[in-house]
Amino acid sequence: MRYFLCIAALACALAGPGDRVLAAADAPDARPRVIVSTDIGGTDFDDFQSMVHLFVYADCFDIEGIISSPPGGGRKQRVLEAIDAYERDYAKLRTHSPRYPSPDALRAVSKQGATEPAALSGVGKRTEGSQWIVTRARRDDARPLWVLVWGGLEDLAQALHDAPDIRPRLRVYFIGGPNKKWSTTAYDYLAREHPDLWIIENNSTYRGWFLGGDQSGDLGNHAFLEKHVAGRGALGEYFAAHSSAGSARPAMKMGDTPSLVYLLGTTLEDPAKNESWGGRFVRAWDRPRRTFRIPEEDPPPANDRVETFSIIELIYRPATAAPSGATAELVIDRQSFPGFVDADGAWHFFFSPKESKRWSYTIKSTHAAVHGQSGGFISTAAGPEQSAKPSAHFRQWWTDDTDPALSEGVDAGAKSINRHRAAYLRDFAERMQRCVGEAK
């Protein structure tokens, strides 16, 4: 009963900045079970910030795992460093709720996941992280296991490959967008082999957490950090220390946090109706994928159009076989992605465009027949007509709502989050006060 009172309180909190989200129910089995897969220490600083958000709301969840995963070759040590900061604030947090997990309990469920992107098949070797997902999913518990993916999909894909029986027990919330381009083969495996997976693929909605909405006064990304986060205990200092991407003035981003606060919503199994700070979503249309076979079927792409956030596969079949140990990489947007040579000697390159624009690429390789190959394509955003065509194949796959009324600029769905900006930031500010021991 207390859990449902908590949900009712959240619905009220969404109405205005003065309200706050109550802690989850006292009964442990009322709280969502959560595993976070994070690339903390990878290509962006927002995972550090979202880890702080996870810890100050940790009494609302059963945290059953924190997995370090790609992109960026994440290491468990970065997770443990975040837990060290949590430990310094733990005694103060406990005065607000006995449900905060001990630092040692969090260390015990922190696991090392994959350190490299998956191979051409999308899967490879078992990891400590992938095995942990299997173990926890098979636990005798009626609640679903929520896997919040803040980085790569490799450990999730490996877990489902090794134990497909766990699929009905999983609920996945994937912060895609830029992350997706680093995890293309694992994503391709999930879409190909597990189309009935329950998953939210959030490619742009998440950006509403830090773009648009009420940015006035202390609600601005810089001002909020300075007034409500920096100096608020060890976690506040940790947050502020990981809040810059070359800028002299630290800023709040927390792009992975929407996956967490989604679980404070009202109807978690229906993302189209769930009233939460983590966004609202529509049934996905057929997952966009385009293959260019060069030179047999298609000329090298130049003005071809593909959907933004789609999977693009370039297949080069050179006239000469690749020498033993040959390597190749796709160089695009000043970044490099590995190529894979198959048993027939063809090279495969994968990419997912994170924004709508014209793209150009080159291939660098120790195989002379493909080295220097180049091409390009144009990516364009999905329109409202796509949201109106839910896929019969991906029946439990959800993604960004392309309704223009919910777009923040080019970012589809972002207004379903930033319309609540004042409410969720005020609540986060109150949570950060717990780290300095202030009363409720």
Short mmCIF file of C-alpha atoms in Angstrom, two decimals:
data_model
loop_
_atom_site.label_atom_id
_atom_site.label_comp_id
_atom_site.label_asym_id
_atom_site.label_seq_id
_atom_site.Cartn_x
_atom_site.Cartn_y
_atom_site.Cartn_z
CA MET A 1 0.00 0.00 0.00
CA ARG A 2 2.82 2.40 0.83
CA TYR A 3 4.27 1.78 -2.62
CA PHE A 4 1.06 2.94 -4.27
CA LEU A 5 1.00 5.97 -2.00
CA CYS A 6 4.52 6.71 -3.22
CA ILE A 7 3.33 6.53 -6.82
CA ALA A 8 0.44 8.84 -6.06
CA ALA A 9 2.88 11.27 -4.47
CA LEU A 10 4.97 11.25 -7.63
CA ALA A 11 1.94 12.14 -9.73
CA CYS A 12 1.44 15.15 -7.48
CA ALA A 13 5.13 16.03 -7.69
CA LEU A 14 4.90 16.24 -11.44
CA ALA A 15 2.36 19.04 -11.06
CA GLY A 16 4.66 21.59 -9.49
CA PRO A 17 8.16 22.37 -8.20
CA GLY A 18 7.19 22.49 -4.56
CA ASP A 19 6.30 18.81 -4.30
CA ARG A 20 8.75 15.98 -3.88
CA VAL A 21 8.98 12.27 -4.66
CA LEU A 22 8.58 10.11 -1.59
CA ALA A 23 11.00 7.29 -0.85
CA ALA A 24 9.97 3.84 -2.02
CA ALA A 25 8.02 1.47 0.17
CA ASP A 26 9.48 -0.10 3.28
CA ALA A 27 8.74 -3.57 1.92
CA PRO A 28 11.76 -4.59 -0.20
CA ASP A 29 9.66 -6.50 -2.71
CA ALA A 30 7.78 -3.30 -3.66
CA ARG A 31 10.82 -1.60 -5.15
CA PRO A 32 12.01 -2.08 -8.76
CA ARG A 33 14.92 -4.47 -9.18
CA VAL A 34 17.71 -2.70 -11.05
CA ILE A 35 20.97 -3.52 -12.78
CA VAL A 36 22.85 -0.55 -14.23
CA SER A 37 25.25 -1.14 -17.12
CA THR A 38 27.47 1.92 -17.41
CA ASP A 39 30.41 3.13 -19.47
CA ILE A 40 31.51 5.39 -16.62
CA GLY A 41 34.90 6.80 -17.48
CA GLY A 42 34.22 6.30 -21.18
CA THR A 43 33.46 8.86 -23.86
CA ASP A 44 31.28 11.25 -21.82
CA PHE A 45 31.10 12.63 -18.29
CA ASP A 46 27.37 12.19 -17.74
CA ASP A 47 27.69 8.65 -16.33
CA PHE A 48 29.57 10.06 -13.33
CA GLN A 49 26.70 12.45 -12.70
CA SER A 50 23.99 9.86 -13.18
CA MET A 51 25.82 7.58 -10.75
CA VAL A 52 25.42 10.27 -8.09
CA HIS A 53 21.72 10.48 -8.93
CA LEU A 54 21.45 6.69 -8.57
CA PHE A 55 23.07 6.78 -5.14
CA VAL A 56 20.99 9.58 -3.61
CA TYR A 57 17.82 7.78 -4.79
CA ALA A 58 19.15 4.33 -3.92
CA ASP A 59 16.54 3.80 -1.20
CA CYS A 60 13.87 3.70 -3.93
CA PHE A 61 15.34 0.65 -5.69
CA ASP A 62 16.78 -2.79 -5.15
CA ILE A 63 20.16 -2.28 -6.81
CA GLU A 64 21.18 -5.77 -7.86
CA GLY A 65 24.14 -4.93 -10.05
CA ILE A 66 26.40 -2.22 -11.47
CA ILE A 67 28.27 -3.40 -14.56
CA SER A 68 31.13 -1.58 -16.24
CA SER A 69 30.73 -1.82 -20.00
CA PRO A 70 31.83 -0.26 -23.32
CA PRO A 71 32.09 2.21 -25.03
CA GLY A 72 35.44 3.53 -23.97
CA GLY A 73 36.50 0.25 -22.37
CA GLY A 74 34.94 1.04 -19.01
CA ARG A 75 36.59 -0.43 -15.94
CA LYS A 76 35.00 -1.50 -12.68
CA GLN A 77 37.50 0.64 -10.80
CA ARG A 78 35.61 3.76 -11.87
CA VAL A 79 32.42 2.32 -10.36
CA LEU A 80 34.25 1.55 -7.12
CA GLU A 81 35.56 5.13 -6.98
CA ALA A 82 31.97 6.40 -7.15
CA ILE A 83 31.00 4.02 -4.34
CA ASP A 84 33.87 5.40 -2.25
CA ALA A 85 32.27 8.86 -2.49
CA TYR A 86 28.90 7.34 -1.55
CA GLU A 87 30.49 5.70 1.49
CA ARG A 88 31.59 9.08 2.84
CA ASP A 89 27.97 10.30 2.76
CA TYR A 90 26.38 6.98 3.72
CA ALA A 91 25.83 7.69 7.43
CA LYS A 92 23.99 10.93 6.65
CA LEU A 93 21.89 9.31 3.94
CA ARG A 94 20.87 6.54 6.34
CA THR A 95 19.34 9.06 8.73
CA HIS A 96 16.73 9.67 6.03
CA SER A 97 16.01 6.06 5.13
CA PRO A 98 17.21 2.65 6.33
CA ARG A 99 16.77 1.41 2.77
CA TYR A 100 20.01 2.91 1.51
CA PRO A 101 22.25 -0.07 0.64
CA SER A 102 25.60 -0.33 2.39
CA PRO A 103 28.71 0.58 0.39
CA ASP A 104 29.96 -2.98 0.77
CA ALA A 105 26.68 -4.31 -0.63
CA LEU A 106 27.15 -2.12 -3.71
CA ARG A 107 30.76 -3.23 -4.10
CA ALA A 108 29.65 -6.85 -3.92
CA VAL A 109 27.33 -6.43 -6.92
CA SER A 110 29.74 -4.33 -9.01
CA LYS A 111 30.99 -6.38 -11.94
CA GLN A 112 33.38 -6.02 -14.85
CA GLY A 113 31.66 -6.30 -18.18
CA ALA A 114 32.95 -6.39 -21.73
CA THR A 115 35.88 -4.10 -22.44
CA GLU A 116 35.61 -4.13 -26.24
CA PRO A 117 32.74 -3.92 -28.73
CA ALA A 118 31.25 -7.24 -29.80
CA ALA A 119 32.47 -9.08 -32.88
CA LEU A 120 30.57 -9.36 -36.18
CA SER A 121 28.07 -11.82 -34.69
CA GLY A 122 27.19 -9.37 -31.90
CA VAL A 123 28.29 -11.72 -29.15
CA GLY A 124 31.57 -13.19 -28.02
CA LYS A 125 32.84 -14.29 -24.62
CA ARG A 126 30.98 -14.43 -21.37
CA THR A 127 31.92 -11.74 -18.91
CA GLU A 128 31.47 -11.31 -15.19
CA GLY A 129 28.80 -8.75 -16.07
CA SER A 130 26.88 -10.90 -18.56
CA GLN A 131 26.87 -13.85 -16.17
CA TRP A 132 25.61 -11.62 -13.38
CA ILE A 133 22.63 -10.54 -15.49
CA VAL A 134 21.78 -14.21 -16.03
CA THR A 135 22.16 -15.03 -12.33
CA ARG A 136 19.95 -12.20 -11.15
CA ALA A 137 17.34 -12.72 -13.86
CA ARG A 138 16.97 -16.36 -12.80
CA ARG A 139 16.48 -15.40 -9.18
CA ASP A 140 13.15 -16.55 -7.74
CA ASP A 141 11.43 -13.17 -7.69
CA ALA A 142 8.11 -12.19 -9.25
CA ARG A 143 9.32 -8.70 -10.09
CA PRO A 144 10.92 -8.06 -13.51
CA LEU A 145 14.61 -7.20 -13.61
CA TRP A 146 15.22 -3.74 -15.04
CA VAL A 147 18.49 -3.45 -16.94
CA LEU A 148 19.36 0.22 -17.42
CA VAL A 149 21.94 0.50 -20.18
CA TRP A 150 23.97 3.72 -20.01
CA GLY A 151 26.72 2.50 -22.33
CA GLY A 152 27.17 -0.56 -24.52
CA LEU A 153 24.77 -3.46 -25.08
CA GLU A 154 27.48 -6.12 -25.17
CA ASP A 155 26.82 -7.67 -21.76
CA LEU A 156 23.06 -7.71 -22.26
CA ALA A 157 23.45 -9.33 -25.69
CA GLN A 158 25.83 -11.93 -24.31
CA ALA A 159 23.49 -12.73 -21.43
CA LEU A 160 20.56 -13.30 -23.79
CA HIS A 161 22.73 -15.39 -26.10
CA ASP A 162 23.84 -17.61 -23.23
CA ALA A 163 20.44 -17.78 -21.49
CA PRO A 164 17.53 -16.88 -23.79
CA ASP A 165 15.14 -18.14 -21.11
CA ILE A 166 15.70 -14.93 -19.12
CA ARG A 167 14.20 -12.70 -21.81
CA PRO A 168 10.62 -12.59 -20.39
CA ARG A 169 12.00 -11.51 -17.03
CA LEU A 170 13.90 -8.50 -18.41
CA ARG A 171 12.83 -4.91 -18.92
CA VAL A 172 15.50 -2.88 -20.69
CA TYR A 173 15.86 0.89 -20.87
CA PHE A 174 18.66 1.77 -23.30
CA ILE A 175 20.09 5.28 -23.55
CA GLY A 176 20.93 4.98 -27.23
CA GLY A 177 21.76 7.92 -29.48
CA PRO A 178 25.56 8.31 -29.45
CA ASN A 179 25.96 5.14 -27.38
CA LYS A 180 24.37 3.11 -30.15
CA LYS A 181 27.14 3.81 -32.64
CA TRP A 182 29.67 2.17 -30.30
CA SER A 183 27.53 -0.93 -29.86
CA THR A 184 26.21 -1.57 -33.36
CA THR A 185 26.90 -5.29 -33.65
CA ALA A 186 25.42 -6.06 -30.23
CA TYR A 187 22.36 -3.98 -31.10
CA ASP A 188 22.12 -5.76 -34.45
CA TYR A 189 22.19 -9.10 -32.64
CA LEU A 190 19.36 -8.09 -30.28
CA ALA A 191 17.17 -6.82 -33.11
CA ARG A 192 17.88 -9.92 -35.20
CA GLU A 193 17.63 -12.66 -32.57
CA HIS A 194 15.46 -11.13 -29.83
CA PRO A 195 12.83 -8.91 -31.48
CA ASP A 196 10.38 -9.77 -28.69
CA LEU A 197 12.64 -8.29 -26.01
CA TRP A 198 10.88 -5.65 -23.87
CA ILE A 199 13.02 -2.56 -24.43
CA ILE A 200 12.85 1.22 -24.51
CA GLU A 201 15.30 2.53 -27.10
CA ASN A 202 15.75 6.15 -26.09
CA ASN A 203 17.80 7.82 -28.82
CA SER A 204 16.85 11.45 -28.29
CA THR A 205 14.17 11.80 -25.60
CA TYR A 206 16.85 11.67 -22.89
CA ARG A 207 18.22 15.02 -24.06
CA GLY A 208 15.22 16.71 -22.47
CA TRP A 209 16.92 16.19 -19.12
CA PHE A 210 19.40 18.97 -19.87
CA LEU A 211 17.98 20.79 -22.93
CA GLY A 212 14.95 23.08 -22.91
CA GLY A 213 12.34 23.32 -20.21
CA ASP A 214 12.57 25.89 -17.43
CA GLN A 215 16.19 27.07 -17.44
CA SER A 216 15.52 30.25 -15.45
CA GLY A 217 17.45 31.31 -12.37
CA ASP A 218 19.00 28.44 -10.45
CA LEU A 219 17.44 25.88 -12.84
CA GLY A 220 20.05 26.49 -15.53
CA ASN A 221 22.55 23.70 -16.12
CA HIS A 222 25.46 25.71 -14.72
CA ALA A 223 23.59 27.55 -11.97
CA PHE A 224 21.88 24.44 -10.64
CA LEU A 225 25.16 22.61 -10.20
CA GLU A 226 26.78 25.57 -8.48
CA LYS A 227 23.90 26.23 -6.07
CA HIS A 228 22.47 22.78 -5.34
CA VAL A 229 25.16 20.15 -6.04
CA ALA A 230 28.71 21.41 -5.57
CA GLY A 231 29.70 21.23 -1.92
CA ARG A 232 26.81 18.91 -1.00
CA GLY A 233 28.82 16.16 0.67
CA ALA A 234 31.31 13.87 -0.99
CA LEU A 235 28.83 12.97 -3.72
CA GLY A 236 28.29 16.62 -4.55
CA GLU A 237 32.02 17.19 -4.86
CA TYR A 238 32.36 14.06 -6.97
CA PHE A 239 29.57 15.30 -9.25
CA ALA A 240 31.13 18.74 -9.65
CA ALA A 241 34.55 17.24 -10.35
CA HIS A 242 33.08 15.32 -13.31
CA SER A 243 31.07 18.10 -14.87
CA SER A 244 33.10 19.54 -17.68
CA ALA A 245 33.85 18.66 -21.28
CA GLY A 246 36.55 21.21 -21.94
CA SER A 247 34.49 24.09 -20.54
CA ALA A 248 35.88 26.29 -17.81
CA ARG A 249 32.48 26.34 -16.09
CA PRO A 250 31.10 22.96 -14.92
CA ALA A 251 27.63 22.00 -16.06
CA MET A 252 24.92 19.51 -15.21
CA LYS A 253 24.10 16.90 -17.85
CA MET A 254 23.05 13.53 -16.35
CA GLY A 255 21.95 12.16 -19.70
CA ASP A 256 21.52 8.62 -18.35
CA THR A 257 19.30 9.60 -15.42
CA PRO A 258 15.97 9.39 -17.37
CA SER A 259 16.30 5.59 -17.35
CA LEU A 260 16.34 5.65 -13.56
CA VAL A 261 13.53 8.10 -12.85
CA TYR A 262 11.31 6.31 -15.36
CA LEU A 263 11.00 3.66 -12.65
CA LEU A 264 9.37 6.19 -10.32
CA GLY A 265 6.44 6.37 -12.73
CA THR A 266 2.92 5.05 -12.59
CA THR A 267 2.50 2.44 -15.35
CA LEU A 268 5.96 1.10 -16.09
CA GLU A 269 4.79 -1.62 -18.47
CA ASP A 270 3.15 0.91 -20.79
CA PRO A 271 5.70 3.57 -21.84
CA ALA A 272 3.03 5.36 -23.86
CA LYS A 273 1.05 6.09 -20.70
CA ASN A 274 3.67 6.06 -17.95
CA GLU A 275 3.68 9.46 -16.27
CA SER A 276 7.27 9.89 -15.19
CA TRP A 277 10.30 12.14 -15.41
CA GLY A 278 11.94 9.58 -17.69
CA GLY A 279 9.88 10.32 -20.80
CA ARG A 280 6.98 8.82 -22.72
CA PHE A 281 7.48 6.56 -25.73
CA VAL A 282 5.67 4.95 -28.64
CA ARG A 283 5.72 1.44 -30.04
CA ALA A 284 8.70 1.21 -32.35
CA TRP A 285 8.33 0.92 -36.09
CA ASP A 286 10.42 -1.68 -37.90
CA ARG A 287 13.97 -1.05 -36.77
CA PRO A 288 15.72 0.82 -39.58
CA ARG A 289 18.68 -0.96 -41.14
CA ARG A 290 20.46 -0.41 -44.44
CA THR A 291 23.11 -2.58 -46.08
CA PHE A 292 25.40 -1.32 -48.85
CA ARG A 293 27.17 -4.13 -50.74
CA ILE A 294 30.10 -2.77 -52.67
CA PRO A 295 30.62 -3.24 -55.54
CA GLU A 296 28.20 -6.09 -56.36
CA GLU A 297 24.77 -4.62 -55.69
CA ASP A 298 25.11 -0.92 -54.95
CA PRO A 299 27.53 1.77 -55.98
CA PRO A 300 29.46 3.34 -53.12
CA PRO A 301 26.89 5.42 -51.19
CA ALA A 302 27.05 9.16 -51.80
CA ASN A 303 23.62 10.78 -51.72
CA ASP A 304 21.71 7.81 -50.36
CA ARG A 305 19.40 8.62 -47.48
CA VAL A 306 19.17 6.58 -44.31
CA GLU A 307 17.24 7.09 -41.11
CA THR A 308 19.02 8.81 -38.24
CA PHE A 309 19.87 6.29 -35.48
CA SER A 310 19.56 3.42 -37.95
CA ILE A 311 22.08 0.62 -38.36
CA ILE A 312 24.20 0.94 -41.49
CA GLU A 313 26.31 -1.96 -42.72
CA LEU A 314 28.93 -1.46 -45.43
CA ILE A 315 30.14 -4.69 -47.04
CA TYR A 316 33.26 -4.49 -49.19
CA ARG A 317 34.17 -7.60 -51.14
CA PRO A 318 37.64 -6.97 -52.59
CA ALA A 319 39.06 -8.93 -55.50
CA THR A 320 41.98 -10.15 -53.41
CA ALA A 321 41.87 -12.02 -50.13
CA ALA A 322 42.85 -10.24 -46.96
CA PRO A 323 46.35 -11.13 -45.74
CA SER A 324 46.64 -12.97 -42.44
CA GLY A 325 46.10 -10.66 -39.49
CA ALA A 326 44.81 -7.81 -41.64
CA THR A 327 42.93 -5.02 -39.89
CA ALA A 328 40.57 -2.32 -41.09
CA GLU A 329 38.60 0.52 -39.59
CA LEU A 330 35.84 2.86 -40.68
CA VAL A 331 36.83 6.47 -40.09
CA ILE A 332 33.85 8.78 -39.86
CA ASP A 333 33.12 12.00 -37.98
CA ARG A 334 36.72 11.99 -36.65
CA GLN A 335 36.12 8.63 -34.96
CA SER A 336 37.13 5.08 -35.86
CA PHE A 337 35.10 1.89 -35.77
CA PRO A 338 36.54 -1.60 -36.29
CA GLY A 339 35.91 -3.62 -39.42
CA PHE A 340 35.30 -7.37 -39.47
CA VAL A 341 36.41 -9.79 -42.17
CA ASP A 342 34.14 -12.81 -42.64
CA ALA A 343 34.93 -16.37 -43.73
CA ASP A 344 34.32 -15.43 -47.38
CA GLY A 345 36.84 -12.58 -47.27
CA ALA A 346 34.33 -9.71 -47.24
CA TRP A 347 34.85 -6.77 -44.89
CA HIS A 348 31.91 -5.56 -42.79
CA PHE A 349 31.71 -2.08 -41.25
CA PHE A 350 28.89 -0.85 -39.01
CA PHE A 351 27.77 2.63 -38.05
CA SER A 352 24.77 4.40 -36.54
CA PRO A 353 24.36 8.13 -37.31
CA LYS A 354 23.59 10.04 -34.13
CA GLU A 355 22.24 13.16 -35.88
CA SER A 356 20.71 14.25 -39.15
CA LYS A 357 23.32 15.49 -41.61
CA ARG A 358 25.58 14.52 -44.51
CA TRP A 359 28.25 11.98 -43.56
CA SER A 360 31.47 10.99 -45.32
CA TYR A 361 33.81 8.15 -44.49
CA THR A 362 37.10 6.54 -45.45
CA ILE A 363 38.51 3.13 -44.72
CA LYS A 364 41.98 2.62 -43.30
CA SER A 365 43.31 -0.91 -43.60
CA THR A 366 46.42 -3.06 -43.84
CA HIS A 367 44.55 -4.80 -46.67
CA ALA A 368 45.52 -2.72 -49.71
CA ALA A 369 42.37 -3.66 -51.67
CA VAL A 370 40.09 -1.81 -49.23
CA HIS A 371 42.44 0.83 -47.87
CA GLY A 372 41.41 4.29 -48.99
CA GLN A 373 37.88 3.35 -50.04
CA SER A 374 35.49 6.19 -49.31
CA GLY A 375 31.88 7.23 -49.61
CA GLY A 376 29.07 9.05 -47.90
CA PHE A 377 25.37 9.20 -47.18
CA ILE A 378 22.75 11.50 -45.71
CA SER A 379 20.80 10.72 -42.54
CA THR A 380 17.37 12.21 -41.92
CA ALA A 381 15.15 12.02 -38.87
CA ALA A 382 12.11 9.77 -38.70
CA GLY A 383 8.86 11.69 -39.13
CA PRO A 384 5.49 11.50 -37.34
CA GLU A 385 4.31 8.93 -39.87
CA GLN A 386 6.81 6.45 -38.40
CA SER A 387 5.31 6.65 -34.92
CA ALA A 388 1.96 5.79 -36.48
CA LYS A 389 3.28 2.47 -37.83
CA PRO A 390 4.12 0.19 -34.88
CA SER A 391 5.98 -2.91 -35.94
CA ALA A 392 4.29 -6.31 -35.85
CA HIS A 393 7.76 -7.84 -35.46
CA PHE A 394 9.04 -5.70 -32.57
CA ARG A 395 5.96 -5.98 -30.42
CA GLN A 396 7.53 -4.85 -27.12
CA TRP A 397 10.08 -2.41 -28.49
CA TRP A 398 9.53 1.25 -27.66
CA THR A 399 11.24 4.39 -28.89
CA ASP A 400 11.09 8.19 -29.17
CA ASP A 401 7.74 9.78 -30.04
CA THR A 402 8.18 11.76 -33.26
CA ASP A 403 5.14 13.98 -32.61
CA PRO A 404 6.44 17.52 -33.36
CA ALA A 405 4.68 18.79 -30.24
CA LEU A 406 7.11 16.73 -28.13
CA SER A 407 10.28 17.70 -29.98
CA GLU A 408 12.82 20.09 -28.50
CA GLY A 409 14.36 21.43 -31.67
CA VAL A 410 15.58 18.36 -33.54
CA ASP A 411 15.34 16.07 -30.50
CA ALA A 412 12.21 13.94 -30.75
CA GLY A 413 10.41 13.26 -27.49
CA ALA A 414 12.59 15.57 -25.39
CA LYS A 415 9.67 17.72 -24.21
CA SER A 416 8.09 14.69 -22.57
CA ILE A 417 10.95 15.07 -20.08
CA ASN A 418 11.83 18.77 -19.93
CA ARG A 419 8.25 19.84 -19.27
CA HIS A 420 8.91 18.44 -15.76
CA ARG A 421 12.31 20.12 -15.36
CA ALA A 422 11.47 22.28 -12.36
CA ALA A 423 9.89 19.35 -10.50
CA TYR A 424 12.69 16.86 -11.00
CA LEU A 425 15.48 19.34 -10.31
CA ARG A 426 13.84 20.62 -7.14
CA ASP A 427 13.49 17.05 -5.97
CA PHE A 428 17.11 16.28 -6.83
CA ALA A 429 18.20 19.38 -4.91
CA GLU A 430 16.38 18.08 -1.84
CA ARG A 431 18.05 14.71 -2.25
CA MET A 432 21.48 16.31 -2.41
CA GLN A 433 20.76 18.06 0.90
CA ARG A 434 20.70 14.61 2.48
CA CYS A 435 24.44 14.37 1.85
CA VAL A 436 25.07 17.24 4.24
CA GLY A 437 22.82 15.85 6.94
CA GLU A 438 19.95 18.30 6.72
CA ALA A 439 16.57 17.22 8.01
CA LYS A 440 13.77 16.08 5.73
#
